[in-house]
Amino acid sequence: MPTLTEKIIAAHVSGPLPPKGQPIELRIDQTLTQDATGTMAYLELIAMNIGKVRTELSVSYVDHNTLQSGFENADDHRFLQSVAKKHGIIFSKCGNGICHQVHLERFARPGKTLLGSDSHTPTAGGMGSLAIGAGGLDVACAMAGKPFSVNMPKVIGVELTGSLPHGSGAKDVILEVLRRLSVKGGVGSVMEYFGEGVKTLSVPERATITNMGAELGATSSVFPSDERTLEFLTKQNRPQDFVPMAADSDAVYDSVVSIDLSQVEPLAACPHSPDAVKPVAELAGMKADQICIGSCTNSSFTDLATVANILKGKKIAGGVSLTISCGSKLVLDMLAKSGHLAALIESGARILECTCGPCIGMGQSPCTDAVSLRTFNRNFYGRSGTMSAGVYLISPETAAASAIAGVITDARSLSYEKPEMPQMDVIDDSLLISEYDPDCEVVYGPNIKPLPVNSKAPDLLSGKVMIKTGDNITTDHIMPAGAKILPYRSNIEKISEFCFSQIDEGFPARCKENGGGFIVGGENYGQGSSREHAALAPMYLGIKAVIVKSYARIHKQNLINSGIFPFTFADPADADDVDLLDELEIAGIDGLKPGEGLALVNKTKGRQYAINGGFSERELTILKAGGLLNTMG
Ligand code: MIC
Ligand code: SF4
């Protein structure tokens, strides 16, 4: 009767599975980090002093902070390589590709658990791994051999029937799920795909779908492992890693969403949210200034070879800038050897490095007021680096069709073929460095600063409201990325100067003047990235508690790990009663017990509100100690 999710979890916890929503301690087989979150994660690992990592496999990727306009990013890469060597971690050099694409190709295995310091880690669910995104500290703990604490998820079954029609892609499937469920629809759940339609999708197509499950707020997304999985693993020259895995045929899901693939039409997520989904047909004709193809969502060989087949023999429109980033060096190599790369170059595309690139604002910010069409997974406000730009998330098919026409175009009107991934005789893994030397010296650069550590929580939390936000605040609002800010990911003091800068430039100075205080907000606070900087920077600025209507999972965990209390209003309407600079107090932290809440006193308004804690015993120990690091050794 179990679902695939439950089978994998059962194989990675001790004892029987608890009810949904209760904490489990999940054994982790594999970890991944990327450079933008990895430097913090490894500073934390070093603080744990554990020697060789205790996982089956850990990989450190460099793919985000690749623009070297100063020494900072290059120093980070050197630091990461030296840490990898010292602790027996595989190091994926800059240029080898985007962590999720490379991991899918070279390392992901059906039935394994993978914890990654990046919210799109569930990409490996396309291979049948139970892959979860987390903050760097949780990933460091997993490398130290500790289980990952997460709530037993609900399992939402997504039943697929039929097969995709010409002109629609796997991206349109996940956009359809987002249209139906919204950016909060997956919170507390794993999205598990099943049904006859599954076998019509290749592993990279499945990975596009599981990748963007992150935008549903889901804990993870997973596909069964079947003959298509074996086909992919065989093409990756690792058929021995295949294990068939599926839910029992009478598996019981907490809820089921049914999608007839043959009815899926080309879709686009409109500015500024991945769930603001409309049919491409409704937007057709809108002028496009920029088109970016790539990111961990849509940068596989089949994605880019499909683009090449659409562009072959044609030129991109005069008013469009088209960029293409391959997901991995292997993808680029396959495109070159199969001749598809030539078609892309001849069309006028700008071929970028095999990295995240424009997706994280590492260059390619569009022009003022631009319409930018991207095959990526996030179109949060300001993420492209151009505040006035409107980013539309689309499939590679729609992107290629639009690049030729210069306006948003429905690819159903074009005739083209969907290519098969080739069988490579030799796969060049030379950018994966696998060395282990416990005596290796870790090399720091001047921008790599010591870890900030919080102090033990007092019994009384008091202070003023430093910012009052609305619903769906993303980690890009809290701690923006982009080429100018990302180089400070190893320097919390410096990066904290940019905290909330997109929506409230005065936040850091206000915190400094008032000795910190509280953040008050709405629903789904902290959706998006796993960056623990969105918790570490507020902690550094003296934020003691966040009180909102509801949270996104990873950010809530990051707040706990850094010793910031994440409370929720018992009556969400009370959030509307609190204003910027109101003076608040929460008493009784010392006596707070698992599952309990407290009273929030608003001294300015002379009112009191009930707030929920609902923390587990483990979470309370961490919070009262002033963060996870303070509870270790
Ligand atoms: C993102 O897509 O927002 C990132 C950049 O990959 C983040 C990680 C980070 O902030 O470094 C994520 O998704 O977790
Ligand atoms: Fe990189 Fe973008 Fe994927 Fe994040 S979402 S890992 S920035 S490609």
XYZ file of C-alpha atoms and ligand atoms in Angstrom:
655
model
C 0.000 0.000 0.000
C 2.822 2.506 0.486
C 3.614 5.280 -1.939
C 7.125 5.477 -3.393
C 7.864 8.383 -1.060
C 6.898 6.321 1.973
C 9.010 3.379 0.767
C 12.119 5.520 0.431
C 11.510 7.220 3.779
C 10.871 3.867 5.507
C 14.251 2.646 4.264
C 15.945 5.720 5.772
C 14.409 6.043 9.254
C 14.505 3.764 12.276
C 11.225 2.312 13.461
C 7.718 2.778 12.087
C 6.680 5.899 10.176
C 4.990 8.534 12.363
C 1.747 10.316 11.379
C 2.052 12.990 8.677
C 3.379 16.273 10.016
C 5.363 14.679 12.860
C 9.186 14.967 12.786
C 11.304 12.186 11.300
C 15.062 11.757 11.379
C 15.982 10.873 7.802
C 19.328 9.187 7.052
C 21.037 10.972 4.186
C 22.997 9.024 1.547
C 24.237 11.888 -0.629
C 24.755 15.641 -0.276
C 25.365 18.437 -2.707
C 26.334 22.059 -2.209
C 26.865 24.906 -4.622
C 29.287 27.800 -4.253
C 26.787 30.497 -3.222
C 25.566 28.497 -0.229
C 28.575 26.185 0.024
C 31.102 28.539 1.573
C 28.873 28.995 4.650
C 28.053 25.259 4.746
C 31.753 24.352 4.726
C 32.679 26.972 7.339
C 30.033 25.207 9.444
C 31.428 21.769 8.579
C 34.918 22.915 9.550
C 33.514 24.131 12.900
C 32.251 20.549 13.477
C 35.752 19.137 13.069
C 34.681 15.742 11.714
C 37.436 14.792 9.273
C 36.216 12.779 6.262
C 32.536 13.188 5.387
C 30.304 10.356 6.555
C 27.920 10.179 3.589
C 28.076 7.693 0.696
C 28.790 10.635 -1.598
C 29.144 14.388 -1.206
C 29.721 16.779 -4.083
C 30.695 20.467 -3.970
C 29.683 22.298 -7.155
C 30.780 25.692 -8.454
C 28.063 27.071 -10.717
C 26.496 30.249 -9.273
C 29.150 32.872 -8.474
C 31.131 32.543 -11.643
C 31.629 36.162 -12.660
C 35.123 37.111 -11.493
C 34.995 40.893 -11.441
C 37.095 40.907 -8.253
C 39.003 38.339 -6.227
C 36.038 37.329 -4.030
C 34.401 34.610 -6.128
C 37.704 33.113 -7.262
C 38.852 32.994 -3.622
C 35.634 31.193 -2.716
C 36.248 28.604 -5.453
C 39.780 28.001 -4.178
C 38.508 27.686 -0.593
C 35.840 25.183 -1.687
C 38.341 23.060 -3.588
C 40.688 22.908 -0.615
C 37.860 21.988 1.795
C 36.680 19.267 -0.600
C 40.145 17.737 -0.673
C 40.497 17.859 3.101
C 37.131 16.193 3.757
C 36.885 13.694 0.886
C 34.225 15.573 -1.098
C 34.069 15.461 -4.912
C 34.701 18.932 -6.338
C 32.909 19.930 -9.529
C 34.970 22.717 -11.071
C 33.489 25.873 -12.497
C 32.468 25.106 -16.091
C 31.392 21.548 -15.365
C 27.795 22.611 -15.082
C 24.840 23.450 -12.880
C 24.766 21.304 -9.739
C 21.335 19.764 -10.364
C 21.963 18.868 -14.007
C 25.404 17.377 -13.289
C 24.109 15.501 -10.261
C 21.261 14.026 -12.295
C 23.647 12.937 -15.030
C 26.554 11.597 -13.011
C 25.495 10.791 -9.427
C 21.763 10.613 -8.647
C 20.467 7.108 -7.943
C 16.961 5.700 -7.554
C 15.897 5.154 -3.945
C 18.708 7.245 -2.431
C 18.212 10.268 -0.209
C 19.956 13.459 -1.282
C 20.173 16.655 0.782
C 21.371 19.766 -1.031
C 22.021 23.365 0.000
C 19.880 24.559 -2.860
C 16.106 24.599 -3.088
C 16.082 22.881 -6.499
C 17.788 19.758 -5.187
C 14.523 17.822 -5.892
C 15.612 17.820 -9.565
C 17.109 14.396 -8.758
C 13.546 13.211 -8.075
C 13.411 12.743 -11.855
C 15.728 9.784 -11.208
C 13.661 8.402 -8.324
C 15.833 9.877 -5.551
C 14.156 11.473 -2.566
C 16.000 14.764 -2.906
C 15.424 17.662 -0.523
C 16.700 21.236 -0.361
C 17.917 22.627 2.967
C 20.058 25.328 4.513
C 23.827 24.945 4.488
C 24.010 24.049 8.168
C 21.582 21.142 7.750
C 23.659 19.901 4.823
C 26.866 20.250 6.858
C 25.223 18.165 9.612
C 24.308 15.507 7.036
C 27.938 15.427 5.869
C 28.866 14.910 9.508
C 26.671 11.797 9.472
C 23.669 13.239 11.306
C 20.146 12.497 10.112
C 18.042 15.307 8.646
C 15.099 16.385 10.739
C 11.991 17.052 8.654
C 8.270 16.569 9.137
C 6.798 13.366 7.739
C 5.330 14.733 4.493
C 1.886 14.260 3.056
C 2.050 12.681 -0.389
C 0.168 14.413 -3.184
C -0.218 12.003 -6.102
C -0.041 13.529 -9.568
C -1.580 11.072 -12.003
C -0.368 11.491 -15.565
C -2.252 10.015 -18.529
C -1.779 10.436 -22.293
C 1.302 11.991 -23.878
C 2.393 15.563 -24.566
C 1.205 17.056 -27.860
C 3.532 18.740 -30.355
C 4.511 22.218 -29.149
C 4.100 21.525 -25.426
C 6.958 20.482 -23.158
C 7.567 19.109 -19.673
C 7.796 22.720 -18.471
C 4.155 23.209 -19.385
C 3.235 20.226 -17.197
C 4.723 21.776 -14.066
C 3.316 25.198 -14.984
C -0.082 23.489 -15.171
C 0.457 22.019 -11.688
C 1.470 25.487 -10.426
C -1.594 27.035 -12.061
C -3.792 24.586 -10.174
C -2.035 24.433 -6.786
C -0.229 27.831 -6.413
C 3.165 28.594 -4.843
C 1.874 27.345 -1.476
C 0.159 24.215 -2.788
C 2.975 21.782 -2.013
C 3.947 22.973 1.484
C 4.442 19.987 3.805
C 4.072 17.507 0.922
C 5.989 15.421 -1.549
C 4.597 15.527 -5.094
C 4.647 11.956 -6.362
C 4.031 11.300 -10.075
C 2.391 8.085 -11.236
C 0.178 6.699 -14.000
C 0.407 5.621 -17.609
C 1.701 8.997 -18.796
C 4.927 8.679 -16.764
C 6.620 6.386 -19.275
C 6.142 8.950 -22.064
C 8.544 11.287 -20.257
C 12.339 10.905 -20.306
C 14.426 11.409 -17.155
C 15.441 14.997 -18.095
C 11.766 15.824 -18.749
C 10.822 14.351 -15.384
C 13.635 16.377 -13.819
C 12.180 19.607 -15.266
C 8.967 18.770 -13.427
C 10.555 17.775 -10.098
C 12.901 20.772 -10.267
C 10.040 23.240 -10.295
C 8.188 21.417 -7.546
C 10.296 23.770 -5.408
C 8.043 26.577 -6.642
C 5.033 24.751 -5.171
C 6.767 24.912 -1.793
C 6.912 21.100 -1.809
C 9.370 19.227 0.388
C 10.297 17.177 -2.664
C 8.941 15.706 -5.905
C 9.564 12.189 -7.140
C 9.032 9.980 -10.194
C 9.206 6.187 -10.232
C 12.352 4.518 -11.560
C 11.490 2.446 -14.649
C 12.700 1.484 -18.124
C 13.112 5.171 -19.038
C 15.384 5.577 -15.994
C 17.462 2.621 -17.155
C 17.607 4.130 -20.642
C 19.002 7.411 -19.223
C 21.474 5.672 -16.907
C 22.661 3.515 -19.802
C 23.309 6.646 -21.884
C 25.247 8.003 -18.928
C 27.358 4.805 -18.970
C 26.140 3.786 -15.530
C 23.380 1.169 -16.003
C 24.643 -0.560 -12.860
C 23.088 2.272 -10.789
C 19.579 1.316 -11.940
C 17.091 -0.003 -9.379
C 13.402 -0.279 -10.346
C 11.183 1.572 -7.868
C 7.509 2.486 -7.800
C 4.566 2.962 -5.466
C 2.410 -0.084 -4.811
C -0.453 -0.254 -7.298
C -2.963 0.330 -4.477
C -0.936 3.142 -2.889
C -3.049 5.679 -1.004
C -2.276 9.353 -1.598
C -3.365 12.219 0.651
C -4.843 13.857 -2.432
C -4.601 13.324 -6.168
C -4.232 15.765 -9.064
C -4.945 14.278 -12.521
C -3.331 15.625 -15.640
C -4.069 14.393 -19.149
C -0.784 15.237 -20.883
C -2.465 15.363 -24.289
C -4.474 18.393 -23.061
C -1.453 20.360 -21.783
C -1.018 23.543 -23.800
C 2.002 25.905 -23.909
C 1.897 28.046 -20.763
C 3.768 31.011 -19.289
C 4.148 32.199 -15.680
C 3.684 35.977 -15.773
C 5.503 38.584 -13.612
C 6.289 38.246 -10.730
C 5.230 34.796 -9.552
C 5.689 31.244 -10.873
C 1.992 30.559 -10.298
C 0.695 33.550 -12.293
C 0.155 31.156 -15.200
C -1.576 32.004 -18.505
C -1.771 30.173 -21.855
C 0.903 31.334 -24.297
C -1.906 31.705 -26.834
C -3.317 34.559 -24.708
C 0.034 36.371 -24.600
C 1.000 35.712 -28.228
C 2.197 38.767 -30.091
C 3.730 40.540 -27.062
C 7.149 41.927 -28.034
C 10.103 40.198 -26.372
C 13.366 42.048 -25.657
C 15.331 39.208 -24.174
C 15.083 35.423 -24.249
C 17.213 33.271 -21.937
C 17.336 29.505 -22.326
C 18.969 27.352 -19.668
C 18.959 27.047 -15.838
C 18.593 23.847 -13.848
C 14.995 23.590 -15.098
C 15.575 23.434 -18.841
C 19.164 22.874 -19.869
C 19.339 19.182 -20.773
C 20.542 17.875 -24.123
C 16.973 17.215 -25.280
C 15.830 20.715 -24.277
C 18.633 22.455 -26.125
C 18.657 20.128 -29.139
C 14.909 20.801 -29.481
C 15.716 24.528 -29.463
C 18.411 23.893 -32.087
C 15.928 22.008 -34.284
C 13.502 24.933 -34.109
C 16.231 27.521 -34.816
C 18.053 25.531 -37.516
C 18.459 27.540 -40.683
C 16.684 30.574 -39.172
C 17.913 33.823 -37.590
C 16.702 35.323 -34.357
C 14.658 38.538 -34.620
C 16.539 41.856 -34.734
C 15.101 43.191 -31.477
C 15.864 40.115 -29.390
C 18.903 39.105 -27.366
C 18.959 35.301 -27.038
C 21.240 33.614 -24.514
C 21.737 29.877 -24.124
C 23.421 28.215 -21.130
C 23.913 24.455 -21.185
C 23.256 22.620 -17.946
C 26.561 20.830 -18.104
C 29.792 20.498 -20.021
C 28.492 17.094 -21.054
C 25.388 18.674 -22.604
C 27.580 21.191 -24.450
C 29.837 18.391 -25.608
C 26.862 16.356 -26.878
C 25.441 19.400 -28.678
C 28.813 20.014 -30.312
C 29.282 16.405 -31.401
C 25.712 16.085 -32.710
C 25.951 19.306 -34.740
C 23.191 21.094 -32.814
C 25.588 23.681 -31.406
C 26.313 24.961 -34.907
C 22.589 25.566 -35.490
C 22.384 27.565 -32.249
C 25.437 29.687 -33.080
C 24.297 30.297 -36.657
C 20.904 31.518 -35.458
C 22.594 34.373 -33.565
C 22.322 33.003 -30.033
C 24.817 34.113 -27.386
C 26.316 30.939 -25.931
C 27.108 31.419 -22.244
C 29.038 29.317 -19.710
C 27.503 26.095 -18.364
C 26.344 27.824 -15.164
C 23.275 29.393 -13.546
C 24.170 32.720 -15.199
C 21.146 34.966 -15.832
C 18.930 32.856 -13.557
C 20.681 34.208 -10.480
C 21.437 37.614 -11.968
C 25.084 36.788 -12.763
C 24.926 39.096 -15.733
C 22.323 39.443 -18.500
C 20.089 41.863 -16.640
C 17.601 42.957 -19.297
C 17.025 46.557 -20.418
C 14.665 48.968 -18.647
C 10.995 47.893 -18.844
C 12.040 44.764 -20.764
C 9.903 41.746 -21.477
C 12.258 38.862 -20.729
C 11.204 35.305 -21.607
C 13.111 32.711 -19.614
C 13.026 28.940 -19.436
C 13.916 29.268 -15.745
C 11.929 28.484 -12.591
C 11.682 31.838 -10.809
C 10.493 35.259 -11.905
C 10.475 36.939 -8.511
C 10.475 40.715 -8.471
C 13.940 42.131 -9.150
C 15.687 38.753 -9.482
C 16.810 39.498 -13.052
C 18.660 42.582 -11.789
C 16.336 45.007 -13.610
C 13.564 46.138 -11.304
C 11.307 47.371 -14.115
C 11.605 44.185 -16.199
C 8.805 41.641 -16.471
C 10.027 38.036 -16.569
C 7.842 35.311 -18.107
C 8.699 31.659 -17.415
C 8.201 29.476 -20.467
C 9.292 26.207 -22.106
C 12.327 25.907 -24.416
C 9.890 25.269 -27.292
C 8.088 28.581 -26.672
C 11.439 30.353 -26.159
C 12.839 29.194 -29.494
C 9.658 29.976 -31.412
C 9.550 33.461 -29.821
C 13.243 34.125 -30.567
C 12.605 33.776 -34.289
C 9.436 35.872 -34.294
C 10.582 38.507 -31.755
C 7.197 38.242 -30.051
C 5.724 35.595 -27.741
C 4.876 32.731 -30.052
C 3.053 29.434 -29.652
C 5.405 26.641 -30.827
C 2.450 24.527 -31.963
C 2.464 26.530 -35.180
C 6.001 25.365 -36.100
C 7.129 22.037 -37.460
C 10.223 20.551 -35.806
C 11.449 17.265 -34.400
C 12.149 16.303 -30.814
C 15.633 14.740 -30.718
C 16.825 11.669 -28.807
C 19.756 11.910 -26.405
C 22.805 10.293 -28.023
C 24.820 7.426 -26.564
C 28.284 8.801 -25.767
C 31.150 6.299 -25.998
C 33.248 8.177 -23.492
C 32.023 10.608 -20.858
C 34.643 13.131 -19.845
C 34.514 13.621 -16.067
C 37.811 15.481 -15.905
C 36.231 18.551 -14.241
C 35.119 16.358 -11.339
C 38.063 16.327 -8.947
C 38.052 13.456 -6.510
C 40.916 13.846 -4.031
C 41.255 13.163 -0.337
C 44.061 14.464 1.831
C 43.206 15.061 5.502
C 46.351 17.189 5.825
C 45.371 19.522 2.997
C 45.490 23.154 4.098
C 42.217 25.054 3.723
C 42.875 28.286 1.821
C 40.921 31.365 2.928
C 40.715 34.696 1.091
C 40.318 38.114 2.769
C 36.567 38.176 2.026
C 35.921 34.872 3.823
C 34.962 35.980 7.323
C 34.375 33.888 10.441
C 30.890 32.531 11.057
C 28.604 34.829 13.019
C 27.141 33.027 16.033
C 23.994 34.051 17.912
C 23.811 34.175 21.712
C 21.540 32.188 24.036
C 17.921 33.366 23.871
C 16.779 35.596 26.778
C 13.511 34.900 28.607
C 12.043 38.157 27.277
C 12.248 39.066 23.583
C 11.644 42.786 23.175
C 12.108 45.452 20.541
C 10.408 47.281 17.707
C 9.038 46.064 14.370
C 11.885 46.580 11.896
C 9.875 45.702 8.792
C 6.260 44.804 8.071
C 5.790 42.776 4.897
C 2.902 41.366 2.850
C 2.292 37.796 1.608
C 4.657 35.560 -0.404
C 7.841 37.401 0.555
C 10.677 35.545 -1.170
C 14.222 34.972 -0.012
C 15.178 37.235 -2.946
C 13.306 40.043 -1.144
C 14.998 39.220 2.159
C 18.529 38.629 0.877
C 18.814 39.563 -2.803
C 21.289 37.806 -5.098
C 22.796 39.158 -8.343
C 26.329 39.838 -9.485
C 26.903 42.780 -7.091
C 25.739 41.107 -3.861
C 26.590 37.413 -4.347
C 30.360 37.919 -3.904
C 29.636 38.645 -0.223
C 28.082 35.247 0.517
C 31.148 34.409 2.684
C 30.953 37.734 4.525
C 27.782 38.102 6.577
C 28.671 41.533 7.952
C 28.975 42.948 4.430
C 26.028 41.086 2.875
C 23.738 42.162 5.730
C 23.969 45.727 4.357
C 21.788 44.526 1.461
C 19.145 42.787 3.574
C 15.646 43.701 2.241
C 17.309 46.328 0.008
C 14.883 45.670 -2.859
C 11.834 46.643 -0.851
C 13.141 48.691 2.083
C 16.623 50.194 1.822
C 16.425 51.546 5.372
C 16.131 48.104 7.011
C 19.811 47.482 7.944
C 20.314 51.016 9.327
C 17.024 50.816 11.264
C 18.123 47.532 12.821
C 21.477 49.009 13.811
C 19.852 52.090 15.377
C 17.389 50.010 17.397
C 19.634 47.082 18.295
C 17.496 44.770 16.160
C 13.884 43.772 16.834
C 11.135 41.868 15.008
C 9.963 41.083 11.491
C 6.191 40.899 10.943
C 4.690 39.491 7.758
C 2.018 37.551 5.904
C 1.518 34.151 4.278
C 4.256 31.906 2.861
C 7.053 34.044 4.295
C 10.504 33.078 2.937
C 9.425 31.159 -0.157
C 12.110 30.369 -2.701
C 15.738 29.754 -2.023
C 17.556 27.712 0.611
C 20.064 30.529 1.224
C 20.667 30.630 4.969
C 21.950 34.169 4.460
C 18.263 35.173 4.542
C 18.349 34.108 8.200
C 22.001 34.824 9.063
C 21.876 38.457 7.893
C 18.738 39.305 9.942
C 20.318 37.456 12.887
C 23.486 39.524 12.478
C 21.308 42.662 12.452
C 19.709 41.651 15.764
C 16.367 40.184 14.626
C 15.054 38.060 17.510
C 11.803 36.697 16.161
C 9.753 36.667 12.978
C 5.972 36.652 13.407
C 3.989 35.947 10.249
C 0.849 34.157 9.018
C 2.712 31.121 7.571
C 6.192 30.028 6.415
C 7.963 28.260 3.589
C 9.700 25.135 4.967
C 13.386 25.761 4.253
C 13.427 29.345 5.424
C 11.625 28.467 8.667
C 14.265 25.820 9.356
C 17.049 28.289 8.579
C 15.566 30.775 11.057
C 15.516 28.071 13.738
C 19.072 27.008 12.909
C 20.278 30.571 13.400
C 18.372 31.079 16.647
C 15.598 33.381 15.362
C 12.148 32.369 16.699
C 9.681 31.794 13.845
C 6.203 32.340 15.344
C 2.846 32.511 13.580
C -0.193 34.589 14.530
C -2.901 32.310 16.001
C -5.408 34.622 14.311
C -3.869 35.718 10.998
C -5.948 38.913 11.080
C -3.823 40.125 14.025
C -0.883 40.583 11.635
C -2.776 43.487 10.094
C -2.962 45.210 13.480
C 0.817 45.506 13.840
C 2.692 48.390 12.221
C 6.276 49.340 11.510
C 8.109 50.474 14.687
C 5.407 49.185 17.055
C 7.064 48.112 20.298
C 6.605 44.380 20.956
C 7.364 41.932 23.754
C 7.282 38.151 23.995
C 7.801 36.883 27.555
C 8.324 33.347 28.814
C 10.852 31.899 26.372
C 12.571 29.915 29.140
C 9.369 28.064 30.007
C 8.173 27.527 26.394
C 7.360 23.833 25.831
C 7.057 21.734 22.631
C 3.876 22.474 20.709
C 3.032 25.550 22.799
C 2.538 29.189 21.887
C 2.960 32.475 23.774
C 1.473 35.952 23.984
C 2.747 38.812 21.861
C 2.281 42.145 23.601
C 2.010 45.223 21.399
C 2.978 47.986 23.829
C 2.413 50.724 21.268
C -1.191 49.672 20.568
C -1.889 48.397 24.095
C -3.025 45.050 22.706
C -2.047 41.413 23.023
C -2.192 38.613 20.438
C -1.814 34.835 20.730
C 1.102 33.473 18.727
C 1.831 29.830 17.862
C 5.234 28.285 18.320
C 4.454 24.647 17.669
C 8.156 23.799 17.949
C 9.431 20.272 18.484
C 11.686 19.478 21.420
C 14.729 19.507 19.141
C 13.758 22.880 17.648
C 13.261 24.416 21.076
C 16.660 23.216 22.248
C 18.233 24.848 19.183
C 16.259 28.092 19.547
C 16.935 28.512 23.254
C 20.653 27.824 22.703
C 20.816 30.607 20.086
C 21.143 28.351 17.047
C 22.137 24.864 15.971
C 25.900 25.426 16.105
C 25.629 26.294 19.820
C 24.111 22.869 20.532
C 27.005 20.965 19.005
C 30.018 19.723 20.950
C 18.136 30.202 -6.351
O 17.715 29.651 -7.368
O 17.526 31.122 -5.767
C 19.450 29.738 -5.777
C 20.421 30.828 -5.986
O 19.907 28.609 -6.475
C 19.228 29.421 -4.310
C 20.446 29.165 -3.552
C 21.196 30.415 -3.192
O 20.591 31.420 -2.826
O 22.427 30.372 -3.263
C 18.266 28.268 -4.045
O 17.411 28.007 -4.864
O 18.313 27.653 -2.975
Fe 21.058 28.003 -10.411
Fe 18.817 29.158 -11.150
Fe 18.860 26.599 -10.666
Fe 19.082 28.307 -8.631
S 17.317 28.053 -9.958
S 20.327 26.452 -8.991
S 20.249 29.943 -9.626
S 19.949 27.637 -12.297
